[in-house]
PDB file of C-alpha atoms and ligand atoms in Angstrom:
ATOM      1  CA  MET C 275      -6.447  30.883  -5.412  1.00 94.00           C
ATOM      2  CA  ILE C 276      -9.789  28.677  -4.334  1.00 97.00           C
ATOM      3  CA  GLU C 277     -12.450  28.907  -2.512  1.00 98.00           C
ATOM      4  CA  MET C 278     -15.306  26.789  -2.118  1.00 98.00           C
ATOM      5  CA  ARG C 279     -18.270  28.409   0.512  1.00 98.00           C
ATOM      6  CA  ASN C 280     -21.129  25.381   1.033  1.00 98.00           C
ATOM      7  CA  VAL C 281     -20.789  23.777  -2.152  1.00 98.00           C
ATOM      8  CA  ILE C 282     -23.480  21.302  -2.996  1.00 98.00           C
ATOM      9  CA  LYS C 283     -22.975  19.130  -6.086  1.00 98.00           C
ATOM     10  CA  LYS C 284     -25.961  16.313  -6.309  1.00 98.00           C
ATOM     11  CA  TYR C 285     -25.805  14.847  -9.465  1.00 98.00           C
ATOM     12  CA  SER C 286     -28.783  14.679 -11.954  1.00 97.00           C
ATOM     13  CA  ASN C 287     -29.586  10.262 -10.804  1.00 97.00           C
ATOM     14  CA  GLY C 288     -30.028  12.287  -7.657  1.00 96.00           C
ATOM     15  CA  THR C 289     -26.892  10.762  -6.049  1.00 97.00           C
ATOM     16  CA  THR C 290     -25.195  14.007  -3.597  1.00 98.00           C
ATOM     17  CA  ALA C 291     -21.640  13.716  -4.151  1.00 98.00           C
ATOM     18  CA  ILE C 292     -20.316  17.215  -2.239  1.00 98.00           C
ATOM     19  CA  ARG C 293     -22.468  17.927   1.380  1.00 97.00           C
ATOM     20  CA  ASN C 294     -21.753  21.633   1.948  1.00 96.00           C
ATOM     21  CA  ILE C 295     -17.821  21.832   1.219  1.00 98.00           C
ATOM     22  CA  SER C 296     -16.271  25.149   2.427  1.00 98.00           C
ATOM     23  CA  VAL C 297     -12.472  25.501   2.031  1.00 98.00           C
ATOM     24  CA  LYS C 298     -10.073  27.757   1.225  1.00 98.00           C
ATOM     25  CA  ILE C 299      -6.628  27.095  -1.042  1.00 98.00           C
ATOM     26  CA  ASP C 300      -4.328  29.763  -1.488  1.00 98.00           C
ATOM     27  CA  GLN C 301      -1.618  30.632  -4.206  1.00 97.00           C
ATOM     28  CA  GLY C 302       1.343  28.022  -4.157  1.00 97.00           C
ATOM     29  CA  GLU C 303      -0.159  25.693  -1.903  1.00 98.00           C
ATOM     30  CA  PHE C 304       0.144  21.649  -2.653  1.00 98.00           C
ATOM     31  CA  VAL C 305      -3.256  19.708  -0.999  1.00 98.00           C
ATOM     32  CA  TYR C 306      -3.591  16.189  -1.041  1.00 98.00           C
ATOM     33  CA  VAL C 307      -7.297  14.813  -1.322  1.00 98.00           C
ATOM     34  CA  VAL C 308      -7.644  11.415   0.319  1.00 98.00           C
ATOM     35  CA  GLY C 309     -10.860   9.078   1.370  1.00 97.00           C
ATOM     36  CA  PRO C 310     -12.536   6.032   0.522  1.00 96.00           C
ATOM     37  CA  SER C 311     -13.600   5.565  -2.772  1.00 94.00           C
ATOM     38  CA  GLY C 312     -16.924   6.798  -3.457  1.00 96.00           C
ATOM     39  CA  ALA C 313     -16.234   9.652  -1.490  1.00 97.00           C
ATOM     40  CA  GLY C 314     -16.545  12.352  -3.609  1.00 97.00           C
ATOM     41  CA  LYS C 315     -12.804  13.452  -4.186  1.00 97.00           C
ATOM     42  CA  SER C 316     -13.245  13.441  -8.141  1.00 97.00           C
ATOM     43  CA  THR C 317     -16.656  15.224  -7.923  1.00 98.00           C
ATOM     44  CA  PHE C 318     -14.191  17.834  -5.744  1.00 97.00           C
ATOM     45  CA  ILE C 319     -11.564  18.129  -8.288  1.00 97.00           C
ATOM     46  CA  LYS C 320     -13.958  17.979 -10.911  1.00 97.00           C
ATOM     47  CA  LEU C 321     -15.977  21.276  -9.708  1.00 97.00           C
ATOM     48  CA  MET C 322     -12.489  23.113 -10.013  1.00 96.00           C
ATOM     49  CA  TYR C 323     -12.122  22.998 -13.412  1.00 93.00           C
ATOM     50  CA  ARG C 324     -15.762  22.670 -13.949  1.00 94.00           C
ATOM     51  CA  GLU C 325     -15.641  19.695 -15.765  1.00 94.00           C
ATOM     52  CA  GLU C 326     -18.768  19.403 -13.066  1.00 96.00           C
ATOM     53  CA  VAL C 327     -21.207  22.370 -12.277  1.00 96.00           C
ATOM     54  CA  ALA C 328     -21.547  22.555  -8.415  1.00 97.00           C
ATOM     55  CA  THR C 329     -25.789  23.209  -7.615  1.00 97.00           C
ATOM     56  CA  GLY C 330     -25.316  25.189  -5.031  1.00 97.00           C
ATOM     57  CA  GLY C 331     -22.834  27.461  -2.787  1.00 97.00           C
ATOM     58  CA  ILE C 332     -20.266  29.504  -4.208  1.00 97.00           C
ATOM     59  CA  LEU C 333     -17.115  28.143  -6.088  1.00 97.00           C
ATOM     60  CA  LYS C 334     -14.159  30.711  -6.956  1.00 97.00           C
ATOM     61  CA  VAL C 335     -11.177  29.909  -8.788  1.00 95.00           C
ATOM     62  CA  GLY C 336      -8.512  32.784  -9.280  1.00 92.00           C
ATOM     63  CA  LYS C 337     -10.583  35.910 -10.840  1.00 91.00           C
ATOM     64  CA  TYR C 338     -13.404  33.229 -11.736  1.00 95.00           C
ATOM     65  CA  ASP C 339     -16.747  32.643  -9.834  1.00 95.00           C
ATOM     66  CA  LEU C 340     -17.570  28.983 -11.323  1.00 96.00           C
ATOM     67  CA  LEU C 341     -21.242  29.370 -11.204  1.00 94.00           C
ATOM     68  CA  LYS C 342     -22.108  32.323 -12.639  1.00 94.00           C
ATOM     69  CA  ILE C 343     -19.216  31.964 -15.531  1.00 94.00           C
ATOM     70  CA  LYS C 344     -20.266  32.875 -18.899  1.00 93.00           C
ATOM     71  CA  ASN C 345     -19.548  30.364 -21.230  1.00 89.00           C
ATOM     72  CA  ALA C 346     -17.023  32.626 -22.934  1.00 89.00           C
ATOM     73  CA  ASP C 347     -15.058  32.928 -20.241  1.00 90.00           C
ATOM     74  CA  VAL C 348     -14.935  28.803 -19.348  1.00 89.00           C
ATOM     75  CA  PRO C 349     -11.773  28.776 -22.037  1.00 86.00           C
ATOM     76  CA  TYR C 350     -10.119  31.330 -20.554  1.00 87.00           C
ATOM     77  CA  MET C 351     -10.951  30.173 -16.750  1.00 91.00           C
ATOM     78  CA  ARG C 352      -9.408  26.525 -17.996  1.00 88.00           C
ATOM     79  CA  ARG C 353      -6.452  28.808 -18.945  1.00 89.00           C
ATOM     80  CA  GLN C 354      -5.399  29.109 -15.430  1.00 93.00           C
ATOM     81  CA  VAL C 355      -5.972  25.396 -14.476  1.00 95.00           C
ATOM     82  CA  GLY C 356      -3.722  22.044 -15.775  1.00 96.00           C
ATOM     83  CA  VAL C 357      -5.099  18.892 -15.492  1.00 97.00           C
ATOM     84  CA  VAL C 358      -3.406  15.356 -15.065  1.00 97.00           C
ATOM     85  CA  PHE C 359      -5.604  12.353 -15.195  1.00 96.00           C
ATOM     86  CA  GLN C 360      -5.007   8.478 -14.010  1.00 96.00           C
ATOM     87  CA  ASP C 361      -5.364   7.501 -17.128  1.00 96.00           C
ATOM     88  CA  TYR C 362      -3.373  10.029 -18.832  1.00 97.00           C
ATOM     89  CA  LYS C 363      -6.123  11.076 -21.736  1.00 96.00           C
ATOM     90  CA  LEU C 364      -3.401  11.340 -24.457  1.00 97.00           C
ATOM     91  CA  LEU C 365      -5.060  11.704 -27.841  1.00 97.00           C
ATOM     92  CA  PRO C 366      -4.237   8.363 -29.558  1.00 97.00           C
ATOM     93  CA  ASN C 367      -4.123   9.800 -32.964  1.00 98.00           C
ATOM     94  CA  LYS C 368      -1.761  12.598 -32.571  1.00 98.00           C
ATOM     95  CA  THR C 369       2.212  12.354 -32.200  1.00 98.00           C
ATOM     96  CA  VAL C 370       3.288  13.786 -28.513  1.00 98.00           C
ATOM     97  CA  TYR C 371       4.656  16.736 -30.335  1.00 98.00           C
ATOM     98  CA  GLU C 372       0.569  17.255 -31.206  1.00 98.00           C
ATOM     99  CA  ASN C 373      -0.838  16.516 -28.034  1.00 98.00           C
ATOM    100  CA  VAL C 374       1.157  19.031 -26.100  1.00 98.00           C
ATOM    101  CA  ALA C 375       0.565  21.692 -29.056  1.00 97.00           C
ATOM    102  CA  TYR C 376      -2.870  21.171 -28.903  1.00 95.00           C
ATOM    103  CA  ALA C 377      -3.683  22.449 -25.340  1.00 92.00           C
ATOM    104  CA  MET C 378      -2.014  26.175 -26.948  1.00 94.00           C
ATOM    105  CA  GLU C 379      -3.887  25.739 -30.114  1.00 94.00           C
ATOM    106  CA  VAL C 380      -7.305  25.630 -28.970  1.00 89.00           C
ATOM    107  CA  ILE C 381      -6.670  28.885 -26.864  1.00 87.00           C
ATOM    108  CA  GLY C 382      -5.197  31.090 -30.301  1.00 90.00           C
ATOM    109  CA  ARG C 383      -1.620  31.053 -29.654  1.00 94.00           C
ATOM    110  CA  LYS C 384       0.491  31.131 -32.910  1.00 97.00           C
ATOM    111  CA  LYS C 385       2.447  28.813 -34.577  1.00 97.00           C
ATOM    112  CA  ARG C 386       6.025  29.993 -33.556  1.00 97.00           C
ATOM    113  CA  GLU C 387       5.095  30.712 -29.950  1.00 98.00           C
ATOM    114  CA  ILE C 388       3.703  27.325 -29.950  1.00 98.00           C
ATOM    115  CA  LYS C 389       6.616  25.615 -31.079  1.00 98.00           C
ATOM    116  CA  LYS C 390       8.957  27.061 -28.752  1.00 98.00           C
ATOM    117  CA  ARG C 391       7.117  26.590 -25.290  1.00 98.00           C
ATOM    118  CA  VAL C 392       6.050  22.761 -27.003  1.00 98.00           C
ATOM    119  CA  LEU C 393       9.497  22.178 -26.975  1.00 98.00           C
ATOM    120  CA  GLU C 394      10.474  23.927 -23.570  1.00 97.00           C
ATOM    121  CA  VAL C 395       7.990  21.854 -21.642  1.00 97.00           C
ATOM    122  CA  LEU C 396       9.252  18.042 -23.508  1.00 98.00           C
ATOM    123  CA  ASP C 397      12.392  19.608 -22.641  1.00 96.00           C
ATOM    124  CA  LEU C 398      11.181  19.619 -19.005  1.00 95.00           C
ATOM    125  CA  VAL C 399      10.038  16.225 -18.486  1.00 96.00           C
ATOM    126  CA  GLY C 400      13.124  14.795 -20.510  1.00 96.00           C
ATOM    127  CA  LEU C 401      10.837  13.534 -23.232  1.00 97.00           C
ATOM    128  CA  LYS C 402      11.933  15.796 -26.740  1.00 97.00           C
ATOM    129  CA  HIS C 403      13.408  13.005 -28.183  1.00 98.00           C
ATOM    130  CA  LYS C 404      10.001  11.207 -28.334  1.00 98.00           C
ATOM    131  CA  MET C 405       8.166  14.378 -29.810  1.00 98.00           C
ATOM    132  CA  ARG C 406       7.184  12.256 -32.830  1.00 98.00           C
ATOM    133  CA  SER C 407       6.047   9.079 -31.365  1.00 98.00           C
ATOM    134  CA  PHE C 408       2.453   8.354 -30.649  1.00 98.00           C
ATOM    135  CA  PRO C 409       0.812   7.830 -27.074  1.00 98.00           C
ATOM    136  CA  ASN C 410       0.939   3.839 -27.963  1.00 97.00           C
ATOM    137  CA  GLU C 411       4.506   3.891 -28.560  1.00 98.00           C
ATOM    138  CA  LEU C 412       5.120   4.962 -24.975  1.00 98.00           C
ATOM    139  CA  SER C 413       5.480   3.871 -21.497  1.00 97.00           C
ATOM    140  CA  GLY C 414       3.002   4.387 -18.769  1.00 97.00           C
ATOM    141  CA  GLY C 415       4.843   6.582 -16.975  1.00 97.00           C
ATOM    142  CA  GLU C 416       6.135   8.392 -20.294  1.00 97.00           C
ATOM    143  CA  GLN C 417       2.380   8.940 -21.338  1.00 98.00           C
ATOM    144  CA  GLN C 418       1.819  10.479 -17.856  1.00 97.00           C
ATOM    145  CA  ARG C 419       4.936  12.410 -18.292  1.00 97.00           C
ATOM    146  CA  ILE C 420       3.404  13.980 -21.966  1.00 98.00           C
ATOM    147  CA  SER C 421       0.201  14.726 -19.771  1.00 98.00           C
ATOM    148  CA  ILE C 422       2.038  16.427 -17.128  1.00 98.00           C
ATOM    149  CA  ALA C 423       3.874  18.587 -19.942  1.00 98.00           C
ATOM    150  CA  ARG C 424       0.079  19.368 -21.790  1.00 97.00           C
ATOM    151  CA  ALA C 425      -1.379  20.083 -18.054  1.00 97.00           C
ATOM    152  CA  ILE C 426       1.911  22.837 -17.997  1.00 97.00           C
ATOM    153  CA  VAL C 427       2.059  24.365 -21.128  1.00 97.00           C
ATOM    154  CA  ASN C 428       0.317  27.438 -20.980  1.00 95.00           C
ATOM    155  CA  SER C 429       1.626  28.312 -17.410  1.00 96.00           C
ATOM    156  CA  PRO C 430      -1.523  27.482 -15.344  1.00 96.00           C
ATOM    157  CA  LYS C 431      -2.280  28.979 -11.671  1.00 96.00           C
ATOM    158  CA  VAL C 432      -3.531  25.597 -10.593  1.00 97.00           C
ATOM    159  CA  LEU C 433      -2.635  21.930 -11.364  1.00 98.00           C
ATOM    160  CA  ILE C 434      -4.871  19.415 -10.425  1.00 97.00           C
ATOM    161  CA  ALA C 435      -4.236  15.842 -10.804  1.00 97.00           C
ATOM    162  CA  ASP C 436      -6.761  13.047  -9.926  1.00 97.00           C
ATOM    163  CA  GLU C 437      -4.830   9.993  -8.660  1.00 97.00           C
ATOM    164  CA  PRO C 438      -2.027  11.065 -11.367  1.00 97.00           C
ATOM    165  CA  THR C 439       0.045   7.781 -10.282  1.00 97.00           C
ATOM    166  CA  GLY C 440      -2.956   5.524  -9.961  1.00 96.00           C
ATOM    167  CA  ASN C 441      -1.558   3.194 -13.074  1.00 96.00           C
ATOM    168  CA  LEU C 442       2.019   3.423 -12.238  1.00 96.00           C
ATOM    169  CA  ASP C 443       4.632   1.694 -10.519  1.00 96.00           C
ATOM    170  CA  PRO C 444       6.222   2.953  -7.682  1.00 95.00           C
ATOM    171  CA  GLU C 445       9.688   4.207  -9.411  1.00 96.00           C
ATOM    172  CA  ASN C 446       7.618   5.957 -11.769  1.00 96.00           C
ATOM    173  CA  SER C 447       5.200   7.148  -9.299  1.00 97.00           C
ATOM    174  CA  TRP C 448       8.059   9.010  -7.626  1.00 97.00           C
ATOM    175  CA  VAL C 449       9.415  10.438 -10.947  1.00 96.00           C
ATOM    176  CA  ILE C 450       5.923  11.764 -11.592  1.00 96.00           C
ATOM    177  CA  MET C 451       5.758  13.143  -8.182  1.00 97.00           C
ATOM    178  CA  ASP C 452       9.638  14.926  -8.255  1.00 97.00           C
ATOM    179  CA  PHE C 453       7.789  17.232 -11.632  1.00 97.00           C
ATOM    180  CA  ILE C 454       4.766  17.938  -9.569  1.00 98.00           C
ATOM    181  CA  GLU C 455       7.046  19.071  -6.715  1.00 98.00           C
ATOM    182  CA  ARG C 456       9.207  21.291  -9.192  1.00 97.00           C
ATOM    183  CA  ILE C 457       5.918  22.162 -10.659  1.00 97.00           C
ATOM    184  CA  ASN C 458       4.890  23.762  -6.926  1.00 98.00           C
ATOM    185  CA  ALA C 459       8.097  24.929  -6.042  1.00 98.00           C
ATOM    186  CA  SER C 460       8.040  27.400  -9.229  1.00 96.00           C
ATOM    187  CA  GLY C 461       4.786  28.584  -7.500  1.00 97.00           C
ATOM    188  CA  THR C 462       2.092  26.818  -8.974  1.00 97.00           C
ATOM    189  CA  THR C 463      -0.849  25.242  -6.748  1.00 98.00           C
ATOM    190  CA  ILE C 464      -1.251  21.894  -6.598  1.00 98.00           C
ATOM    191  CA  VAL C 465      -4.507  19.824  -5.717  1.00 98.00           C
ATOM    192  CA  MET C 466      -3.898  15.763  -6.325  1.00 98.00           C
ATOM    193  CA  ALA C 467      -6.508  13.612  -5.557  1.00 98.00           C
ATOM    194  CA  THR C 468      -4.652   9.947  -4.371  1.00 97.00           C
ATOM    195  CA  HIS C 469      -5.264   6.718  -2.850  1.00 96.00           C
ATOM    196  CA  ASN C 470      -0.915   6.550  -2.547  1.00 96.00           C
ATOM    197  CA  ARG C 471      -0.058   6.158   1.051  1.00 96.00           C
ATOM    198  CA  GLU C 472       3.625   5.980   0.776  1.00 97.00           C
ATOM    199  CA  ILE C 473       3.409   9.638  -1.658  1.00 97.00           C
ATOM    200  CA  VAL C 474       1.670  11.446   1.151  1.00 98.00           C
ATOM    201  CA  ASP C 475       3.443  10.377   4.227  1.00 97.00           C
ATOM    202  CA  THR C 476       6.990  10.785   2.755  1.00 97.00           C
ATOM    203  CA  ASN C 477       6.129  14.101   1.074  1.00 98.00           C
ATOM    204  CA  LYS C 478       4.179  16.262   3.531  1.00 98.00           C
ATOM    205  CA  HIS C 479       1.676  18.490   2.328  1.00 98.00           C
ATOM    206  CA  ARG C 480      -1.511  19.737   3.760  1.00 98.00           C
ATOM    207  CA  VAL C 481      -4.239  16.631   3.705  1.00 98.00           C
ATOM    208  CA  ILE C 482      -8.019  16.988   3.286  1.00 98.00           C
ATOM    209  CA  SER C 483      -9.971  13.990   3.587  1.00 98.00           C
ATOM    210  CA  ILE C 484     -13.451  13.566   2.308  1.00 98.00           C
ATOM    211  CA  GLU C 485     -15.810  11.014   3.535  1.00 98.00           C
ATOM    212  CA  ASN C 486     -19.456  10.848   1.998  1.00 97.00           C
ATOM    213  CA  GLY C 487     -19.573  14.285   0.609  1.00 98.00           C
ATOM    214  CA  ARG C 488     -17.772  16.075   3.712  1.00 98.00           C
ATOM    215  CA  ILE C 489     -14.565  17.724   5.003  1.00 98.00           C
ATOM    216  CA  VAL C 490     -13.771  15.341   7.829  1.00 98.00           C
ATOM    217  CA  ARG C 491     -10.022  16.232   8.232  1.00 97.00           C
ATOM    218  CA  ASP C 492      -7.849  18.843   6.795  1.00 98.00           C
ATOM    219  CA  GLU C 493      -4.330  19.126   8.441  1.00 97.00           C
ATOM    220  CA  GLU C 494      -1.056  21.084   7.940  1.00 97.00           C
ATOM    221  CA  GLU C 495       1.226  18.067   6.370  1.00 96.00           C
ATOM    222  CA  GLY C 496      -0.955  15.821   7.493  1.00 95.00           C
ATOM    223  CA  ASP C 497      -0.770  11.577   6.833  1.00 96.00           C
ATOM    224  CA  TYR C 498      -2.562   9.667   4.163  1.00 97.00           C
ATOM    225  CA  GLY C 499      -4.875   8.109   7.222  1.00 93.00           C
ATOM    226  CA  TYR C 500      -6.537   5.046   5.881  1.00 90.00           C
ATOM    227  CA  ASP C 501      -5.466   1.835   6.498  1.00 82.00           C
ATOM    228  CA  ASP C 502      -6.374   0.387   2.157  1.00 64.00           C
TER     229      ASP C 502
HETATM  230  P1  ADP W 798     -14.190   9.138  -5.594  1.00 92.46           P
HETATM  231  O1  ADP W 798     -13.456  10.150  -6.618  1.00 92.46           O
HETATM  232  O2  ADP W 798     -13.826   9.517  -4.104  1.00 92.46           O
HETATM  233  O3  ADP W 798     -14.667   7.818  -5.720  1.00 92.46           O
HETATM  234  P2  ADP W 798     -16.872  10.186  -6.824  1.00 92.46           P
HETATM  235  O4  ADP W 798     -16.797  11.681  -6.403  1.00 92.46           O
HETATM  236  O5  ADP W 798     -16.201   9.636  -7.967  1.00 92.46           O
HETATM  237  O6  ADP W 798     -15.988   9.907  -5.427  1.00 92.46           O
HETATM  238  O7  ADP W 798     -18.300   9.902  -6.728  1.00 92.46           O
HETATM  239  C1  ADP W 798     -18.471  10.211  -5.443  1.00 92.46           C
HETATM  240  C2  ADP W 798     -20.711   9.396  -5.570  1.00 92.46           C
HETATM  241  O8  ADP W 798     -21.014  10.584  -6.666  1.00 92.46           O
HETATM  242  C3  ADP W 798     -20.509   8.317  -5.670  1.00 92.46           C
HETATM  243  O9  ADP W 798     -21.569   7.903  -5.339  1.00 92.46           O
HETATM  244  C4  ADP W 798     -20.558   7.999  -7.082  1.00 92.46           C
HETATM  245  O10 ADP W 798     -21.246   7.112  -7.505  1.00 92.46           O
HETATM  246  C5  ADP W 798     -21.498   9.388  -7.617  1.00 92.46           C
HETATM  247  N1  ADP W 798     -21.302   9.838  -8.967  1.00 92.46           N
HETATM  248  C6  ADP W 798     -19.838  10.360  -9.556  1.00 92.46           C
HETATM  249  N2  ADP W 798     -20.225  10.716 -10.671  1.00 92.46           N
HETATM  250  C7  ADP W 798     -21.631  10.501 -11.163  1.00 92.46           C
HETATM  251  C8  ADP W 798     -21.901  10.864 -11.989  1.00 92.46           C
HETATM  252  N3  ADP W 798     -21.613  11.257 -13.120  1.00 92.46           N
HETATM  253  N4  ADP W 798     -23.541  10.739 -12.365  1.00 92.46           N
HETATM  254  C9  ADP W 798     -23.882  10.313 -10.647  1.00 92.46           C
HETATM  255  N5  ADP W 798     -23.497   9.905  -9.387  1.00 92.46           N
HETATM  256  C10 ADP W 798     -21.871  10.114  -9.827  1.00 92.46           C
END
């Protein structure tokens, strides 16, 4: 599903954040990305949905080669990748319903189809009754559940999560993890950067550890492995 070969990312200010990474992630896998702050985890993840473009190497996500993809194909590529952020990134002036619907509107879905699917995913995260609320009327845990609904509304093949529990208390973190596990169980590939030791050591999955822009560990059912 995701393949990197000798991928390099050098930012325009001269910082090299990813140094020659090669890795394969199969459809349906669940991968944690761990490592110290500044190691390159966010950059690694941003390359996968083309928020950043690699400077060199080969990077394939599904059928798309992200270094060669035409601009016109980027929206189609993004359709197969859902993204969840630490700080939710919901649009403050749109209701819950509108936030989730927007992800379907931008790819030209029909109004009736949008309504059916949005209500379905809001129900899935248990927040259909909040569809008319605005993000600032919701708790952090609820906002993250909405952002998960938004990320899966177009049925992506891959869900990318950058510290999805980073702003949440343990109880809400486990609620979010339960949703991510369920999404994975339905066949979606998960790539999740995290500093949450308890989650990584409890819900066992593949662990890729990045330090100084390189993969220094890649284990099936690995541990978190850091002291912080
Ligand atoms: P992590 O997610 O592991 O904390 P990042 O991928 O955010 O690591 O950062 C890796 C390195 O790249 C750091 O040295 C960081 O300062 C640098 N970096 C991140 N984003 C940018 C950017 N937009 N421009 C320049 N340097 C950046």
